[in-house]
Amino acid sequence: MALLTLLDAQLAFGHLPLLDHADFALQERERVGLIGRNGAGKSSLLKILAGLEKPDDGALQMQQGLRLAYVPQTPALQGFETVQDAVSAGMAHMAALIEQYTQGEGDLAELQTRIEAEDGWNWPQRVQQTLQKLGLDGARRVAELSGGSQKRVALAQALVAQPDVLLLDEPTNHLDLAAIGWLQELLLAYKGSVVVITHDRAFLDAVATRIVELDRGRLRSYPGNFAAYQAQKEEQLAQEATLNARADKLLAQEEIWVRKGVEARRTRAQGRINRLHALRAARAARREALGRVRMEVASGQPSGKIVAELHNVSKAFGGPPVVQGFSATLLRGDKVGLIGPNGAGKSTLLKLILGQLAPDSGRVRQGASLQVAYFDQMRAQLNPDATLEDFISPGSEWIEIGQRRQHVKSYLGDFLFSPARAASPVRSLSGGEQARLLLARLFARPANVLVLDEPTNDLDIDTLELLEELLQTYDGTVFLVSHDRAFMDNVVTSTIAWEGGGQWREYEGGITDWQQQSERARAWLAPEAAAPAPASKTSKTPRPSAQPAPAAAQTAAKSAAQATVKRKLSYKEQRELDALPARIDALEAEQAAIRAQLADGTLYQSDLPKAIALQARDSAIEEELLHALERWEALGA
């Protein structure tokens, strides 16, 4: 029997139906991931399930005595002095029952039964146990807590009551990687049922046992985690496409537009993965040619290939160093992710890289002609009274993006805004839609360096996939700060990770690659750390094996590993491996040229046989690229 059931629910704001005869049931020990577009009504649905709001029509049924706890997107902790006060508020109902019992008010037998059913006599001990389990200091002032710590307090307040159902609205927003991992483990061990709204795909893959999608007022259920949902959704969309093709012309046009926001993003997932491999291969090739780049700059050749070069850079603000001894060379076209706990100094490191902050020691050299654009997370750039098209392109119906001219309505369509909404005021947008509009404006401005600080907060999954594609095809440099693991893995070509004590280190690849490389480095160091240090070592303080390897040791390990790989390859295989990056670049260049010829459709009218031949060559290149990338990975492994 279901713990709670929503039947034939209807909810509308104005003419927009958020729930259209929607049904939902939650079973015991289920962990449901609730997904959908921004503005679809997910938060409203969660509040209805929590009993905080009522639908316009329909019914919500619950098992008798069911205990629910709701944690909103922004924790409501105003009025609490300390963390213990806030967490104890989760047991306020029990404290009131005990007060009634001790005062002799009401039916004492019934009160005693209710108190004992929830083990209420021990509620102060439960508060202490919950504080300890969640790593919270009960004496800390709530006003001094960071956003991530406030999320923990709100969760503790909900969990202390031992609810049967836990309802969470965007719990991973503003949490760092460690906190997200902690929350995953907490939910996996939770004995009740969970409904969670989140756009963090890696989190859904780890936690969810069922995905429920709110799409145009209807709830669709998909068993399994997010990866299973994607496979089922792709099949469903293909079936829908076949049915829609039989509809009348007007309906078909509307359905095609709707599918563009979902189907086109998902069915190209493999293409994005292949493109990411190519980006990383090209980056590796540039790294090998770094010496030649420096010589070209020194000899007066056109600059700009190097975005920033840092040598042994350190920075502190009157205390322990935020950055210590960091060196890196960042090249044009790199997609660089920065990861570390909140407060580690990611913003400081970015300012050092971009020359906005001088180092205490070391040397920083910026490339020439840098045009930097920032994603404004605080949304101060938004004018609530402007229309969407005026905000993007004031006074003109056209925008220039690189060498391409595009109508503003068409451009807004790329960011999932329909032409009908182009004249709507900015104030009518939801939080996620506002973030999407800011991204549209960001990409409409000329810039060769993009700095995106937590751009994924409030963005739905469709928009995340759109942003991934835009960043992968962007030919400038990207610096990305995000705790969304799937997003980082799909975008960045290298990751600069905080390793404690002001130490930062650059790794090839995304978060998953960083985790694997870090584990290998620690495993490589472990035997050496276990033995006494030789007298000839220059290091004054030996590091414990749990710490990452020093840069020199890691470089030596990497060189040794590469040498081992080269010894195992035959001469012919080594020649093939060396030639593959150039081969991949050539194929991509040829493919880009072909697609440019076919882009506007005129070739199909003027020279149809040539257009067909180019289309066939484009498909052949796709196969050759895939084979080359697979071969490059196999030989490089």
PDB file of C-alpha atoms in Angstrom, residues 285-286 288-297:
ATOM      1  CA  ALA A 285      48.762  17.710 -28.538  1.00  0.00           C
ATOM      2  CA  ARG A 286      49.047  21.398 -27.593  1.00  0.00           C
ATOM      3  CA  GLU A 288      53.438  18.564 -26.312  1.00  0.00           C
ATOM      4  CA  ALA A 289      53.986  21.562 -28.605  1.00  0.00           C
ATOM      5  CA  LEU A 290      54.235  24.054 -25.752  1.00  0.00           C
ATOM      6  CA  GLY A 291      57.889  24.777 -26.331  1.00  0.00           C
ATOM      7  CA  ARG A 292      57.191  25.776 -29.931  1.00  0.00           C
ATOM      8  CA  VAL A 293      54.412  28.088 -28.760  1.00  0.00           C
ATOM      9  CA  ARG A 294      56.823  29.922 -26.478  1.00  0.00           C
ATOM     10  CA  MET A 295      59.354  30.244 -29.283  1.00  0.00           C
ATOM     11  CA  GLU A 296      56.730  31.728 -31.592  1.00  0.00           C
ATOM     12  CA  VAL A 297      55.821  34.329 -28.967  1.00  0.00           C
TER      13      VAL A 297
END
